[in-house]
Tab-separated table of C-alpha atoms and ligand atoms in Angstrom:
chain	number	residue	atom	x	y	z
F	197	UNK	CA	110.509	126.841	92.785
F	198	UNK	CA	108.069	126.113	89.979
F	199	UNK	CA	106.377	122.801	89.378
F	200	UNK	CA	107.287	120.866	86.242
F	201	UNK	CA	105.016	118.508	84.367
F	202	UNK	CA	106.298	115.642	82.265
F	203	UNK	CA	104.350	113.559	79.779
F	204	UNK	CA	104.725	109.826	80.413
F	205	UNK	CA	103.631	108.106	77.200
F	206	UNK	CA	102.276	104.601	76.770
F	207	UNK	CA	104.315	102.207	74.624
F	208	UNK	CA	103.458	99.497	72.168
F	209	UNK	CA	105.625	96.515	71.345
F	210	UNK	CA	105.099	96.342	67.586
F	211	UNK	CA	107.476	93.396	67.374
F	212	UNK	CA	108.126	91.246	70.432
F	213	UNK	CA	110.183	88.085	70.260
F	214	UNK	CA	111.029	86.437	73.560
F	215	UNK	CA	114.074	84.481	72.527
F	216	UNK	CA	115.351	82.519	75.529
F	217	UNK	CA	115.363	82.158	79.295
F	218	UNK	CA	118.511	83.381	81.025
F	219	UNK	CA	120.391	81.967	83.975
F	220	UNK	CA	119.140	84.874	86.143
F	221	UNK	CA	115.502	83.900	85.512
F	222	UNK	CA	114.792	86.819	83.196
F	223	UNK	CA	114.313	86.411	79.459
F	224	UNK	CA	116.231	87.804	76.540
F	225	UNK	CA	114.058	89.497	74.000
F	226	UNK	CA	114.184	91.423	70.754
F	227	UNK	CA	111.459	94.034	70.568
F	228	UNK	CA	110.618	97.044	68.432
F	229	UNK	CA	108.973	99.625	70.646
F	230	UNK	CA	107.350	102.946	69.970
F	231	UNK	CA	105.655	105.419	72.288
F	232	UNK	CA	102.201	106.913	71.735
F	233	UNK	CA	100.950	110.491	71.880
F	234	UNK	CA	98.716	109.303	74.728
F	235	UNK	CA	99.760	108.610	78.299
F	236	UNK	CA	99.976	109.795	81.895
F	237	UNK	CA	101.161	113.158	83.167
F	238	UNK	CA	103.358	113.609	86.198
F	239	UNK	CA	103.715	116.934	87.964
F	240	UNK	CA	106.673	117.422	90.284
F	241	UNK	CA	106.440	120.211	92.834
F	242	UNK	CA	109.370	121.085	95.097
F	243	UNK	CA	108.279	121.458	98.738
F	244	UNK	CA	109.805	122.583	101.992
F	245	UNK	CA	109.836	118.946	103.076
F	246	UNK	CA	108.359	117.580	106.250
F	247	UNK	CA	108.040	114.193	107.807
F	248	UNK	CA	107.903	112.740	104.258
F	249	UNK	CA	110.324	114.265	101.765
F	250	UNK	CA	108.765	112.359	98.891
F	251	UNK	CA	104.995	112.194	98.489
F	252	UNK	CA	102.780	110.896	95.691
F	253	UNK	CA	99.114	111.454	94.910
F	254	UNK	CA	97.172	109.992	92.007
F	255	UNK	CA	93.746	110.765	90.555
F	256	UNK	CA	93.069	107.012	90.206
F	257	UNK	CA	92.411	105.480	93.636
F	258	UNK	CA	93.316	102.007	92.303
F	259	UNK	CA	96.944	103.057	91.801
F	260	UNK	CA	99.163	102.356	94.822
F	261	UNK	CA	100.842	105.553	96.028
F	262	UNK	CA	103.119	103.874	98.570
F	263	UNK	CA	106.780	102.930	98.159
F	264	UNK	CA	105.837	100.222	95.654
F	265	UNK	CA	104.981	102.836	93.015
F	266	UNK	CA	107.770	103.219	90.448
F	267	UNK	CA	107.602	107.024	90.781
F	268	UNK	CA	108.715	106.838	94.408
F	269	UNK	CA	111.140	103.998	93.679
F	270	UNK	CA	112.667	106.173	90.949
F	271	UNK	CA	112.960	109.156	93.302
F	272	UNK	CA	114.682	107.029	95.961
F	273	UNK	CA	117.057	105.550	93.393
F	274	UNK	CA	117.816	109.039	92.067
F	275	UNK	CA	118.551	110.362	95.572
F	276	UNK	CA	120.811	107.379	96.339
F	277	UNK	CA	122.723	107.748	93.065
F	278	UNK	CA	123.246	111.519	93.200
F	279	UNK	CA	123.137	112.531	96.854
F	280	UNK	CA	120.148	114.770	96.015
F	281	UNK	CA	118.361	115.706	99.237
F	282	UNK	CA	115.429	117.698	97.874
F	283	UNK	CA	111.769	117.300	98.832
F	284	UNK	CA	109.009	117.007	96.228
F	285	UNK	CA	105.336	116.199	95.833
F	286	UNK	CA	104.455	114.115	92.783
F	287	UNK	CA	100.936	114.343	91.336
F	288	UNK	CA	100.153	111.621	88.820
F	289	UNK	CA	97.273	111.836	86.354
F	290	UNK	CA	96.765	108.249	85.323
F	291	UNK	CA	95.364	107.275	81.940
F	292	UNK	CA	97.388	104.172	81.045
F	293	UNK	CA	95.699	101.150	82.662
F	294	UNK	CA	97.708	98.763	84.806
F	295	UNK	CA	98.401	95.166	83.732
F	296	UNK	CA	98.030	96.204	80.108
F	297	UNK	CA	101.478	95.713	78.558
F	298	UNK	CA	101.498	99.432	77.766
F	299	UNK	CA	104.360	100.250	80.135
F	300	UNK	CA	102.411	102.729	82.269
F	301	UNK	CA	104.219	102.230	85.572
F	302	UNK	CA	107.608	102.102	83.858
F	303	UNK	CA	106.865	105.284	81.934
F	304	UNK	CA	105.879	107.083	85.146
F	305	UNK	CA	109.143	105.951	86.767
F	306	UNK	CA	111.174	107.152	83.794
F	307	UNK	CA	109.264	110.448	83.855
F	308	UNK	CA	110.151	110.915	87.519
F	309	UNK	CA	113.837	110.332	86.736
F	310	UNK	CA	113.763	112.850	83.862
F	311	UNK	CA	112.000	115.477	85.957
F	312	UNK	CA	114.249	115.073	88.996
F	313	UNK	CA	117.405	115.176	86.887
F	314	UNK	CA	116.252	118.518	85.442
F	315	UNK	CA	115.230	119.844	88.852
F	316	UNK	CA	118.583	118.905	90.376
F	317	UNK	CA	120.591	120.579	87.580
F	318	UNK	CA	121.292	117.452	85.526
F	319	UNK	CA	123.740	115.578	87.761
F	320	UNK	CA	123.269	112.388	85.717
F	321	UNK	CA	124.330	111.761	82.139
F	322	UNK	CA	121.919	110.066	79.737
F	323	UNK	CA	123.878	106.851	80.204
F	324	UNK	CA	123.684	107.032	84.021
F	325	UNK	CA	119.936	107.698	83.804
F	326	UNK	CA	119.522	104.622	81.614
F	327	UNK	CA	121.371	102.474	84.155
F	328	UNK	CA	119.170	103.770	86.981
F	329	UNK	CA	116.060	103.149	84.888
F	330	UNK	CA	117.127	99.580	84.087
F	331	UNK	CA	117.321	98.914	87.818
F	332	UNK	CA	113.670	99.946	88.186
F	333	UNK	CA	112.274	97.633	85.519
F	334	UNK	CA	113.059	96.058	82.159
F	335	UNK	CA	110.752	98.470	80.309
F	336	UNK	CA	111.904	101.642	82.038
F	337	UNK	CA	114.935	102.711	79.935
F	338	UNK	CA	113.035	102.855	76.653
F	339	UNK	CA	110.999	105.793	77.945
F	340	UNK	CA	114.100	107.958	78.353
F	341	UNK	CA	114.945	107.962	74.669
F	342	UNK	CA	111.757	107.951	72.674
F	343	UNK	CA	111.257	105.653	69.749
F	344	UNK	CA	111.169	103.841	67.555
F	345	UNK	CA	113.864	101.673	69.022
F	346	UNK	CA	114.907	98.086	69.372
F	347	UNK	CA	115.201	96.628	72.871
F	348	UNK	CA	117.492	93.697	73.425
F	349	UNK	CA	118.824	91.743	76.397
F	350	UNK	CA	116.358	92.057	79.263
F	351	UNK	CA	115.181	95.293	77.685
F	352	UNK	CA	118.077	97.495	78.762
F	353	UNK	CA	120.100	97.375	75.526
F	354	UNK	CA	118.550	99.977	73.252
F	355	UNK	CA	119.231	100.646	69.599
F	356	UNK	CA	117.702	103.802	68.187
F	357	UNK	CA	115.735	103.381	64.997
F	358	UNK	CA	115.485	107.145	64.512
F	359	UNK	CA	116.599	106.707	60.903
F	360	UNK	CA	113.528	104.524	60.304
F	361	UNK	CA	111.135	106.936	62.064
F	362	UNK	CA	109.362	107.953	58.817
F	363	UNK	CA	108.029	104.385	58.546
F	364	UNK	CA	106.318	104.831	61.949
F	365	UNK	CA	105.642	108.538	62.326
F	366	UNK	CA	102.070	109.586	62.894
F	367	UNK	CA	100.491	106.190	62.152
F	368	UNK	CA	97.061	105.910	63.750
F	369	UNK	CA	96.431	103.102	66.152
F	370	UNK	CA	93.486	101.905	68.200
F	371	UNK	CA	94.452	100.531	71.624
F	372	UNK	CA	91.933	98.517	73.601
F	373	UNK	CA	92.077	96.691	76.894
F	374	UNK	CA	89.471	94.533	78.641
F	375	UNK	CA	88.659	95.119	82.301
F	376	UNK	CA	91.098	92.385	83.372
F	377	UNK	CA	94.871	92.708	83.212
F	378	UNK	CA	97.649	90.149	82.767
F	379	UNK	CA	100.454	89.768	85.303
F	380	UNK	CA	103.764	89.918	83.432
F	381	UNK	CA	105.581	87.307	85.609
F	382	UNK	CA	102.708	84.857	84.986
F	383	UNK	CA	102.926	85.372	81.211
F	384	UNK	CA	106.684	84.768	81.202
F	385	UNK	CA	106.241	81.648	83.350
F	386	UNK	CA	103.635	80.264	80.916
F	387	UNK	CA	105.970	80.937	78.036
F	388	UNK	CA	108.805	79.141	79.840
F	389	UNK	CA	106.515	76.154	80.441
F	390	UNK	CA	106.136	75.761	76.661
F	391	UNK	CA	109.884	75.989	75.964
F	392	UNK	CA	111.654	75.662	73.633
F	393	UNK	CA	108.840	75.817	71.039
F	394	UNK	CA	107.377	78.956	72.629
F	395	UNK	CA	110.554	80.986	72.051
F	396	UNK	CA	111.727	82.458	68.753
F	397	UNK	CA	115.491	81.786	68.488
F	398	UNK	CA	117.538	85.032	68.586
F	399	UNK	CA	118.974	84.555	65.083
F	400	UNK	CA	115.469	84.153	63.673
F	401	UNK	CA	114.220	87.252	65.481
F	402	UNK	CA	117.130	89.277	64.096
F	403	UNK	CA	116.591	87.858	60.603
F	404	UNK	CA	112.923	88.925	60.679
F	405	UNK	CA	113.856	92.462	61.723
F	406	UNK	CA	116.575	92.715	59.097
F	407	UNK	CA	114.180	91.454	56.409
F	408	UNK	CA	111.597	94.089	57.322
F	409	UNK	CA	114.189	96.878	57.332
F	410	UNK	CA	115.537	95.753	53.935
F	411	UNK	CA	112.153	95.267	52.325
F	412	UNK	CA	110.807	98.746	52.913
F	413	UNK	CA	107.491	96.992	53.662
F	414	UNK	CA	104.777	98.825	55.615
F	415	UNK	CA	104.569	98.640	59.381
F	416	UNK	CA	101.842	96.000	59.171
F	417	UNK	CA	104.451	93.486	57.970
F	418	UNK	CA	106.552	93.962	61.109
F	419	UNK	CA	103.887	93.173	63.718
F	420	UNK	CA	104.628	90.064	65.808
F	421	UNK	CA	104.301	88.949	69.428
F	422	UNK	CA	105.149	85.447	70.633
F	423	UNK	CA	103.591	86.100	74.048
F	424	UNK	CA	100.165	85.891	72.424
F	425	UNK	CA	99.722	82.086	72.384
F	426	UNK	CA	99.952	81.526	76.166
F	427	UNK	CA	97.953	84.673	77.009
F	428	UNK	CA	95.284	84.024	74.333
F	429	UNK	CA	94.934	80.423	75.585
F	430	UNK	CA	94.053	81.614	79.069
F	431	UNK	CA	91.958	84.611	78.005
F	432	UNK	CA	89.835	83.622	74.969
F	433	UNK	CA	88.123	87.034	75.022
F	434	UNK	CA	91.255	88.392	73.312
F	435	UNK	CA	91.499	86.073	70.256
F	436	UNK	CA	87.710	85.958	69.855
F	437	UNK	CA	87.538	89.738	69.493
F	438	UNK	CA	90.684	89.785	67.310
F	439	UNK	CA	89.060	87.341	64.884
F	440	UNK	CA	85.851	89.365	64.854
F	441	UNK	CA	87.617	92.648	64.117
F	442	UNK	CA	89.547	90.934	61.340
F	443	UNK	CA	86.345	89.561	59.822
F	444	UNK	CA	84.240	92.711	60.187
F	445	UNK	CA	86.784	95.475	59.617
F	446	UNK	CA	89.838	93.759	58.098
F	447	UNK	CA	91.926	94.727	61.129
F	448	UNK	CA	95.082	92.838	62.096
F	449	UNK	CA	94.948	92.805	65.907
F	450	UNK	CA	98.063	92.252	67.977
F	451	UNK	CA	98.717	92.232	71.712
F	452	UNK	CA	101.204	94.651	73.310
F	453	UNK	CA	103.845	93.163	75.626
F	454	UNK	CA	102.333	90.559	77.924
F	455	UNK	CA	98.824	92.062	77.468
F	456	UNK	CA	96.054	92.364	78.114
F	457	UNK	CA	95.945	95.459	75.870
F	458	UNK	CA	95.632	94.804	72.146
F	459	UNK	CA	95.966	97.218	69.259
F	460	UNK	CA	95.402	97.574	65.550
F	461	UNK	CA	96.959	100.000	63.094
F	462	UNK	CA	94.252	102.077	61.452
F	463	UNK	CA	93.872	103.466	57.976
F	464	UNK	CA	93.111	107.199	58.101
F	465	UNK	CA	89.527	106.538	56.985
F	466	UNK	CA	88.926	103.639	59.418
F	467	UNK	CA	85.436	103.693	61.022
F	468	UNK	CA	86.721	104.255	64.555
F	469	UNK	CA	83.260	104.697	66.105
F	470	UNK	CA	81.942	101.439	64.658
F	471	UNK	CA	85.101	99.560	65.700
F	472	UNK	CA	84.886	101.029	69.209
F	473	UNK	CA	81.234	99.994	69.458
F	474	UNK	CA	82.138	96.431	68.411
F	475	UNK	CA	84.871	96.279	71.094
F	476	UNK	CA	82.479	97.522	73.766
F	477	UNK	CA	79.800	95.018	72.707
F	478	UNK	CA	82.355	92.204	73.093
F	479	UNK	CA	84.194	93.336	76.205
F	480	UNK	CA	81.664	95.541	77.955
F	481	UNK	CA	81.575	99.209	78.837
F	482	UNK	CA	84.552	98.997	81.195
F	483	UNK	CA	86.937	98.289	78.322
F	484	UNK	CA	89.484	101.052	77.678
F	485	UNK	CA	89.457	102.080	74.011
F	486	UNK	CA	91.783	104.844	72.822
F	487	UNK	CA	92.640	106.158	69.382
F	488	UNK	CA	96.192	107.483	69.359
F	489	UNK	CA	99.140	108.070	67.089
F	490	UNK	CA	102.639	106.626	67.142
F	491	UNK	CA	105.130	109.157	68.414
F	492	UNK	CA	108.694	109.425	67.203
F	493	UNK	CA	111.526	111.138	69.030
F	494	UNK	CA	111.393	112.184	72.656
F	495	UNK	CA	108.339	113.958	74.003
G	509	C5P	O1	111.583	93.917	84.895
G	509	C5P	P1	110.146	93.803	85.269
G	509	C5P	O2	109.859	94.199	86.673
G	509	C5P	O3	109.229	94.420	84.277
G	509	C5P	O4	109.821	92.243	85.168
G	509	C5P	C1	108.680	91.637	85.730
G	509	C5P	C2	108.828	90.135	85.608
G	509	C5P	O5	108.685	89.736	84.233
G	509	C5P	C3	110.163	89.577	86.028
G	509	C5P	O6	110.171	89.279	87.396
G	509	C5P	C4	110.285	88.327	85.193
G	509	C5P	O7	109.521	87.287	85.754
G	509	C5P	C5	109.618	88.716	83.905
G	509	C5P	N1	110.545	89.217	82.889
G	509	C5P	C6	111.387	88.340	82.234
G	509	C5P	N2	112.248	88.817	81.265
G	509	C5P	C7	112.243	90.125	80.910
G	509	C5P	C8	111.372	91.027	81.554
G	509	C5P	C9	110.528	90.543	82.538
G	509	C5P	O8	111.402	87.136	82.516
G	509	C5P	N3	113.038	90.543	79.945
């Protein structure tokens, strides 16, 4: 059988309000998420099987390819849910850095679920796929649907904002990440330590979204992330560069998810080379800097 390749896009949280801690230790959030036209690619090749029915290789040696990788976790979950007994090799081309808040691992896991469901003749409905994805990670389900969308609950309750897609479609964005990453559980724990002031109450988060929708204001007016204060306090390299890019280029820099990746929406005539040079001067040559576009609909 032929190999299939799926695109596993990065995501940005354009609006991220962590609203409260739940009894199960997770947090409720309200987040507007959109995928980018930049990301990883995952190739799935059916094999005759052998000692290992599921195998994963990756072009980036820093990426774990053992059972902890969400691609293999997704494949196991898919097999358990459907009774699928096939054997496949996964080959992952990794571009989205880890610990970035760009959803790379989650997107790869969702890509594996999409590819296997196709390969197996679609045994799972879209709803069943979403449930499986939610079990893999809070950010996984969003990658099944494409954006823009609103995530609520732990991240598993999705509301499509397809009707608002024209306000997002094709906008240019510069994404940049320093060499260090941020561990998501640490960021949530820091936020919880500053409670309740660190949270944005759910009603306020909803009111902000509704106001933006009503106003017809540009995307710039939506951007928000209340995970920035604890992460910026620990990693001053982020707010220092954000202030510099604001001063030198008029850019409004935000962080995606729990960081450490930051981003800025770009005007079509923005001096990308000069901005990139400024980021590399501040963060060094190992910083990841990518110009991309917001993607609407499913890839
Ligand atoms: O679901 P995921 O594996 O991405 O979550 C990683 C960690 O981030 C969780 O163990 C939890 O500490 C925190 N988290 C949270 N609330 C969410 C998502 C993640 O507290 N909605």
